PDB file of C-alpha atoms and ligand atoms in Angstrom:
ATOM      1  CA  MET A   1       0.000   0.000   0.000  1.00  0.00           C
ATOM      2  CA  PRO A   2       1.481   3.382  -0.988  1.00  0.00           C
ATOM      3  CA  ALA A   3       2.275   5.852   1.793  1.00  0.00           C
ATOM      4  CA  LEU A   4      -0.326   8.546   2.335  1.00  0.00           C
ATOM      5  CA  GLN A   5       0.642  11.891   0.856  1.00  0.00           C
ATOM      6  CA  ALA A   6      -1.547  13.761   3.317  1.00  0.00           C
ATOM      7  CA  GLY A   7      -3.374  13.085   6.583  1.00  0.00           C
ATOM      8  CA  PRO A   8      -6.135  10.444   6.619  1.00  0.00           C
ATOM      9  CA  GLU A   9      -8.907  13.088   6.645  1.00  0.00           C
ATOM     10  CA  ILE A  10      -7.554  14.663   3.464  1.00  0.00           C
ATOM     11  CA  GLU A  11      -6.995  11.293   1.786  1.00  0.00           C
ATOM     12  CA  ARG A  12     -10.587  10.344   2.616  1.00  0.00           C
ATOM     13  CA  LEU A  13     -11.839  13.604   1.105  1.00  0.00           C
ATOM     14  CA  ILE A  14      -9.875  12.904  -2.092  1.00  0.00           C
ATOM     15  CA  GLN A  15     -11.097   9.311  -2.196  1.00  0.00           C
ATOM     16  CA  LEU A  16     -14.760  10.379  -1.903  1.00  0.00           C
ATOM     17  CA  LEU A  17     -14.397  13.205  -4.435  1.00  0.00           C
ATOM     18  CA  SER A  18     -12.855  10.772  -6.931  1.00  0.00           C
ATOM     19  CA  LYS A  19     -16.137   8.802  -6.930  1.00  0.00           C
ATOM     20  CA  LEU A  20     -17.994  11.783  -8.456  1.00  0.00           C
ATOM     21  CA  PRO A  21     -18.793  11.591 -12.180  1.00  0.00           C
ATOM     22  CA  GLY A  22     -16.127  13.299 -14.267  1.00  0.00           C
ATOM     23  CA  LEU A  23     -13.549  13.350 -11.470  1.00  0.00           C
ATOM     24  CA  GLY A  24     -10.624  10.943 -11.581  1.00  0.00           C
ATOM     25  CA  PRO A  25      -7.985  10.681  -8.815  1.00  0.00           C
ATOM     26  CA  ARG A  26      -5.977  13.563 -10.272  1.00  0.00           C
ATOM     27  CA  SER A  27      -8.852  16.040 -10.569  1.00  0.00           C
ATOM     28  CA  ALA A  28     -10.192  14.877  -7.171  1.00  0.00           C
ATOM     29  CA  ARG A  29      -6.830  15.821  -5.674  1.00  0.00           C
ATOM     30  CA  ARG A  30      -7.017  19.277  -7.268  1.00  0.00           C
ATOM     31  CA  ALA A  31     -10.625  19.757  -6.106  1.00  0.00           C
ATOM     32  CA  ALA A  32      -9.705  18.703  -2.564  1.00  0.00           C
ATOM     33  CA  LEU A  33      -6.807  21.142  -2.506  1.00  0.00           C
ATOM     34  CA  ALA A  34      -9.044  23.979  -3.752  1.00  0.00           C
ATOM     35  CA  LEU A  35     -11.518  23.187  -0.971  1.00  0.00           C
ATOM     36  CA  LEU A  36      -8.825  23.019   1.705  1.00  0.00           C
ATOM     37  CA  LYS A  37      -7.308  26.328   0.630  1.00  0.00           C
ATOM     38  CA  LYS A  38     -10.731  28.004   0.903  1.00  0.00           C
ATOM     39  CA  ARG A  39     -11.826  26.412   4.111  1.00  0.00           C
ATOM     40  CA  GLU A  40     -14.156  29.170   5.330  1.00  0.00           C
ATOM     41  CA  VAL A  41     -15.694  30.291   2.036  1.00  0.00           C
ATOM     42  CA  LEU A  42     -15.918  26.902   0.319  1.00  0.00           C
ATOM     43  CA  LEU A  43     -15.145  23.790   2.362  1.00  0.00           C
ATOM     44  CA  GLU A  44     -17.344  24.539   5.373  1.00  0.00           C
ATOM     45  CA  PRO A  45     -20.367  25.940   3.433  1.00  0.00           C
ATOM     46  CA  LEU A  46     -20.144  22.951   1.070  1.00  0.00           C
ATOM     47  CA  GLY A  47     -20.037  20.535   3.997  1.00  0.00           C
ATOM     48  CA  ASN A  48     -23.116  22.216   5.506  1.00  0.00           C
ATOM     49  CA  ALA A  49     -24.961  22.253   2.155  1.00  0.00           C
ATOM     50  CA  MET A  50     -24.248  18.550   1.693  1.00  0.00           C
ATOM     51  CA  ARG A  51     -25.430  17.680   5.182  1.00  0.00           C
ATOM     52  CA  ASP A  52     -28.633  19.738   4.704  1.00  0.00           C
ATOM     53  CA  ALA A  53     -29.296  18.155   1.290  1.00  0.00           C
ATOM     54  CA  ALA A  54     -28.714  14.642   2.642  1.00  0.00           C
ATOM     55  CA  ALA A  55     -31.264  15.308   5.394  1.00  0.00           C
ATOM     56  CA  ALA A  56     -33.891  17.056   3.235  1.00  0.00           C
ATOM     57  CA  ILE A  57     -33.885  15.317  -0.165  1.00  0.00           C
ATOM     58  CA  LYS A  58     -36.581  12.756  -0.891  1.00  0.00           C
ATOM     59  CA  THR A  59     -37.379  10.619  -3.929  1.00  0.00           C
ATOM     60  CA  CYS A  60     -40.868  11.533  -5.186  1.00  0.00           C
ATOM     61  CA  GLU A  61     -43.162   8.566  -4.615  1.00  0.00           C
ATOM     62  CA  VAL A  62     -45.156   9.452  -7.759  1.00  0.00           C
ATOM     63  CA  CYS A  63     -42.567  10.225 -10.441  1.00  0.00           C
ATOM     64  CA  GLY A  64     -39.138   9.376  -9.008  1.00  0.00           C
ATOM     65  CA  ASN A  65     -37.855  12.977  -9.129  1.00  0.00           C
ATOM     66  CA  LEU A  66     -35.596  14.303  -6.353  1.00  0.00           C
ATOM     67  CA  ASP A  67     -37.025  17.129  -4.257  1.00  0.00           C
ATOM     68  CA  THR A  68     -37.521  18.200  -0.648  1.00  0.00           C
ATOM     69  CA  THR A  69     -41.161  17.082  -0.755  1.00  0.00           C
ATOM     70  CA  SER A  70     -42.931  13.929  -1.919  1.00  0.00           C
ATOM     71  CA  PRO A  71     -44.978  14.269  -4.127  1.00  0.00           C
ATOM     72  CA  CYS A  72     -42.427  16.653  -5.652  1.00  0.00           C
ATOM     73  CA  SER A  73     -43.151  20.264  -6.648  1.00  0.00           C
ATOM     74  CA  LEU A  74     -43.654  19.253 -10.316  1.00  0.00           C
ATOM     75  CA  CYS A  75     -46.179  16.516  -9.436  1.00  0.00           C
ATOM     76  CA  GLY A  76     -47.964  18.910  -7.086  1.00  0.00           C
ATOM     77  CA  ASP A  77     -48.172  21.771  -9.624  1.00  0.00           C
ATOM     78  CA  PRO A  78     -51.811  22.011 -10.788  1.00  0.00           C
ATOM     79  CA  ARG A  79     -50.787  24.098 -13.841  1.00  0.00           C
ATOM     80  CA  ARG A  80     -48.968  21.093 -15.335  1.00  0.00           C
ATOM     81  CA  ASP A  81     -50.970  18.814 -17.622  1.00  0.00           C
ATOM     82  CA  ALA A  82     -51.430  15.467 -15.876  1.00  0.00           C
ATOM     83  CA  HIS A  83     -52.695  13.853 -19.087  1.00  0.00           C
ATOM     84  CA  VAL A  84     -49.242  13.906 -20.705  1.00  0.00           C
ATOM     85  CA  LEU A  85     -46.319  11.978 -19.195  1.00  0.00           C
ATOM     86  CA  CYS A  86     -42.704  12.392 -20.284  1.00  0.00           C
ATOM     87  CA  VAL A  87     -40.570   9.369 -19.415  1.00  0.00           C
ATOM     88  CA  VAL A  88     -36.876  10.071 -18.773  1.00  0.00           C
ATOM     89  CA  GLU A  89     -34.007   7.825 -17.746  1.00  0.00           C
ATOM     90  CA  ASP A  90     -32.639  10.009 -14.991  1.00  0.00           C
ATOM     91  CA  VAL A  91     -33.346  13.153 -12.954  1.00  0.00           C
ATOM     92  CA  ALA A  92     -30.558  14.880 -14.941  1.00  0.00           C
ATOM     93  CA  ASP A  93     -32.691  14.460 -18.093  1.00  0.00           C
ATOM     94  CA  LEU A  94     -35.713  15.939 -16.300  1.00  0.00           C
ATOM     95  CA  TRP A  95     -33.588  18.945 -15.298  1.00  0.00           C
ATOM     96  CA  ALA A  96     -32.382  19.339 -18.906  1.00  0.00           C
ATOM     97  CA  LEU A  97     -35.973  19.384 -20.219  1.00  0.00           C
ATOM     98  CA  GLU A  98     -37.026  21.831 -17.500  1.00  0.00           C
ATOM     99  CA  ARG A  99     -34.126  24.140 -18.391  1.00  0.00           C
ATOM    100  CA  ALA A 100     -35.350  24.102 -22.004  1.00  0.00           C
ATOM    101  CA  SER A 101     -38.958  24.892 -20.883  1.00  0.00           C
ATOM    102  CA  VAL A 102     -40.332  22.690 -23.640  1.00  0.00           C
ATOM    103  CA  PHE A 103     -42.672  20.490 -21.648  1.00  0.00           C
ATOM    104  CA  LYS A 104     -45.613  21.409 -19.437  1.00  0.00           C
ATOM    105  CA  GLY A 105     -46.890  17.959 -18.530  1.00  0.00           C
ATOM    106  CA  LYS A 106     -45.756  15.589 -15.792  1.00  0.00           C
ATOM    107  CA  TYR A 107     -42.645  13.413 -15.665  1.00  0.00           C
ATOM    108  CA  HIS A 108     -41.814   9.818 -14.884  1.00  0.00           C
ATOM    109  CA  VAL A 109     -38.200   9.007 -13.963  1.00  0.00           C
ATOM    110  CA  LEU A 110     -37.262   5.412 -14.811  1.00  0.00           C
ATOM    111  CA  GLY A 111     -34.117   5.354 -12.706  1.00  0.00           C
ATOM    112  CA  GLY A 112     -31.896   3.902 -15.433  1.00  0.00           C
ATOM    113  CA  VAL A 113     -32.071   1.879 -18.623  1.00  0.00           C
ATOM    114  CA  LEU A 114     -32.252  -1.804 -19.405  1.00  0.00           C
ATOM    115  CA  SER A 115     -28.767  -3.266 -19.533  1.00  0.00           C
ATOM    116  CA  ALA A 116     -27.911  -6.949 -19.320  1.00  0.00           C
ATOM    117  CA  LEU A 117     -24.281  -6.006 -18.667  1.00  0.00           C
ATOM    118  CA  ASP A 118     -25.103  -3.899 -15.596  1.00  0.00           C
ATOM    119  CA  GLY A 119     -27.847  -6.254 -14.398  1.00  0.00           C
ATOM    120  CA  MET A 120     -30.556  -3.627 -15.006  1.00  0.00           C
ATOM    121  CA  THR A 121     -33.773  -5.605 -15.446  1.00  0.00           C
ATOM    122  CA  PRO A 122     -37.314  -4.180 -15.899  1.00  0.00           C
ATOM    123  CA  GLU A 123     -37.983  -4.965 -12.224  1.00  0.00           C
ATOM    124  CA  LYS A 124     -35.207  -2.568 -11.181  1.00  0.00           C
ATOM    125  CA  LEU A 125     -36.729   0.314 -13.184  1.00  0.00           C
ATOM    126  CA  ASN A 126     -39.910   2.227 -12.329  1.00  0.00           C
ATOM    127  CA  VAL A 127     -41.915   0.452 -15.040  1.00  0.00           C
ATOM    128  CA  SER A 128     -44.836  -0.968 -13.038  1.00  0.00           C
ATOM    129  CA  THR A 129     -45.498   2.469 -11.488  1.00  0.00           C
ATOM    130  CA  LEU A 130     -45.472   3.960 -15.008  1.00  0.00           C
ATOM    131  CA  VAL A 131     -48.059   1.468 -16.282  1.00  0.00           C
ATOM    132  CA  ALA A 132     -50.217   2.113 -13.204  1.00  0.00           C
ATOM    133  CA  ARG A 133     -50.068   5.898 -13.742  1.00  0.00           C
ATOM    134  CA  VAL A 134     -50.936   5.527 -17.442  1.00  0.00           C
ATOM    135  CA  LYS A 135     -53.993   3.425 -16.597  1.00  0.00           C
ATOM    136  CA  ASN A 136     -55.098   6.237 -14.312  1.00  0.00           C
ATOM    137  CA  GLY A 137     -56.045   8.764 -17.019  1.00  0.00           C
ATOM    138  CA  VAL A 138     -53.030   9.593 -19.225  1.00  0.00           C
ATOM    139  CA  ASP A 139     -53.582  10.442 -22.933  1.00  0.00           C
ATOM    140  CA  GLU A 140     -50.000  10.549 -24.191  1.00  0.00           C
ATOM    141  CA  VAL A 141     -46.657   9.124 -23.075  1.00  0.00           C
ATOM    142  CA  ILE A 142     -43.541  10.771 -24.523  1.00  0.00           C
ATOM    143  CA  LEU A 143     -40.499   8.495 -24.379  1.00  0.00           C
ATOM    144  CA  ALA A 144     -37.537  10.857 -23.955  1.00  0.00           C
ATOM    145  CA  MET A 145     -34.812   8.230 -23.721  1.00  0.00           C
ATOM    146  CA  ASN A 146     -31.207   8.897 -24.655  1.00  0.00           C
ATOM    147  CA  ALA A 147     -30.201   8.047 -28.226  1.00  0.00           C
ATOM    148  CA  THR A 148     -28.010   5.174 -27.021  1.00  0.00           C
ATOM    149  CA  VAL A 149     -28.467   1.453 -27.725  1.00  0.00           C
ATOM    150  CA  GLU A 150     -29.666   0.910 -24.129  1.00  0.00           C
ATOM    151  CA  GLY A 151     -31.976   3.946 -24.294  1.00  0.00           C
ATOM    152  CA  GLN A 152     -33.605   2.748 -27.492  1.00  0.00           C
ATOM    153  CA  THR A 153     -33.897  -0.852 -26.233  1.00  0.00           C
ATOM    154  CA  THR A 154     -35.634   0.528 -23.152  1.00  0.00           C
ATOM    155  CA  ALA A 155     -37.973   2.634 -25.315  1.00  0.00           C
ATOM    156  CA  HIS A 156     -38.983  -0.489 -27.277  1.00  0.00           C
ATOM    157  CA  TYR A 157     -39.571  -2.396 -24.058  1.00  0.00           C
ATOM    158  CA  LEU A 158     -41.778   0.438 -22.711  1.00  0.00           C
ATOM    159  CA  MET A 159     -43.782   0.589 -25.955  1.00  0.00           C
ATOM    160  CA  ASP A 160     -44.574  -3.113 -25.519  1.00  0.00           C
ATOM    161  CA  ALA A 161     -45.363  -2.703 -21.817  1.00  0.00           C
ATOM    162  CA  LEU A 162     -47.724   0.219 -22.548  1.00  0.00           C
ATOM    163  CA  GLU A 163     -49.466  -1.389 -25.527  1.00  0.00           C
ATOM    164  CA  GLN A 164     -52.153  -3.022 -23.345  1.00  0.00           C
ATOM    165  CA  THR A 165     -53.161   0.400 -21.961  1.00  0.00           C
ATOM    166  CA  GLY A 166     -54.009   1.768 -25.435  1.00  0.00           C
ATOM    167  CA  VAL A 167     -52.267   5.086 -24.625  1.00  0.00           C
ATOM    168  CA  ASN A 168     -50.767   7.191 -27.427  1.00  0.00           C
ATOM    169  CA  VAL A 169     -46.969   6.686 -27.233  1.00  0.00           C
ATOM    170  CA  THR A 170     -44.568   9.106 -28.945  1.00  0.00           C
ATOM    171  CA  ARG A 171     -40.794   9.504 -28.852  1.00  0.00           C
ATOM    172  CA  LEU A 172     -38.353  12.341 -29.412  1.00  0.00           C
ATOM    173  CA  ALA A 173     -37.068  12.927 -32.942  1.00  0.00           C
ATOM    174  CA  HIS A 174     -33.405  12.215 -33.628  1.00  0.00           C
ATOM    175  CA  GLY A 175     -31.577  14.343 -36.129  1.00  0.00           C
ATOM    176  CA  VAL A 176     -29.376  17.302 -36.913  1.00  0.00           C
ATOM    177  CA  PRO A 177     -28.707  19.326 -33.738  1.00  0.00           C
ATOM    178  CA  VAL A 178     -29.462  23.059 -33.767  1.00  0.00           C
ATOM    179  CA  GLY A 179     -26.283  24.780 -34.948  1.00  0.00           C
ATOM    180  CA  GLY A 180     -24.867  21.440 -36.105  1.00  0.00           C
ATOM    181  CA  GLU A 181     -22.908  21.018 -39.320  1.00  0.00           C
ATOM    182  CA  LEU A 182     -23.609  17.954 -41.464  1.00  0.00           C
ATOM    183  CA  ASP A 183     -19.924  17.351 -42.043  1.00  0.00           C
ATOM    184  CA  TYR A 184     -19.393  16.785 -38.305  1.00  0.00           C
ATOM    185  CA  LEU A 185     -22.279  14.370 -37.735  1.00  0.00           C
ATOM    186  CA  ASP A 186     -21.800  10.642 -37.355  1.00  0.00           C
ATOM    187  CA  GLU A 187     -23.445   8.277 -39.844  1.00  0.00           C
ATOM    188  CA  GLY A 188     -26.095   7.126 -37.321  1.00  0.00           C
ATOM    189  CA  THR A 189     -27.327  10.681 -36.688  1.00  0.00           C
ATOM    190  CA  LEU A 190     -27.332  11.541 -40.394  1.00  0.00           C
ATOM    191  CA  SER A 191     -29.221   8.355 -41.220  1.00  0.00           C
ATOM    192  CA  HIS A 192     -31.838   9.087 -38.515  1.00  0.00           C
ATOM    193  CA  ALA A 193     -32.211  12.696 -39.686  1.00  0.00           C
ATOM    194  CA  PHE A 194     -32.779  11.507 -43.257  1.00  0.00           C
ATOM    195  CA  LYS A 195     -35.378   8.928 -42.247  1.00  0.00           C
ATOM    196  CA  ALA A 196     -37.192  11.425 -40.014  1.00  0.00           C
ATOM    197  CA  ARG A 197     -37.295  14.206 -42.645  1.00  0.00           C
ATOM    198  CA  ARG A 198     -40.594  15.999 -42.935  1.00  0.00           C
ATOM    199  CA  ALA A 199     -42.443  18.487 -45.121  1.00  0.00           C
ATOM    200  CA  ILE A 200     -41.763  22.162 -44.329  1.00  0.00           C
TER     201      ILE A 200
HETATM  202 ZN1   ZN B   1     -42.920  13.860  -8.631  1.00  0.00          ZN
END
């Protein structure tokens, strides 16, 4: 075992930071050092914010969103259309759609995608709760899965699972991104954009 470069408290901080997405051991070390150098303005407020969040955050029992209340503020908002459900893989996708202000219905967070490799089976995703919600007066389900193999496999699985309910199921279009140049697109995106072309 290599000798510790710093005290055990600092090594533990680095070790925990390195578990965050996008942070490897090297960047975790830099982040830890930045925190330690700004103990009063950064390290202590961050520690307090994390403790408060850990105590207050709940998973919404209706949609799977993260909030301080359950049902969450989106589920409890009467101005949102409860007849349209947008299914996303993760809370991060819900946040992205909310930032874009494109959707005024309700959400359903699956909590992942089907993946044999990672042992993600339908039972581990919020599928049965989705079917139950749809049976309870939903007109349209929008499948907003990622354009990955797992995302699309999951979308197909959900279409089959929802077929018995008779609900109208739609999915997001795949194609040329806004501001995108054709020359830079991969063949899969170009092929999808061609197939999904429409009259203007
Ligand atoms: Zn909710």
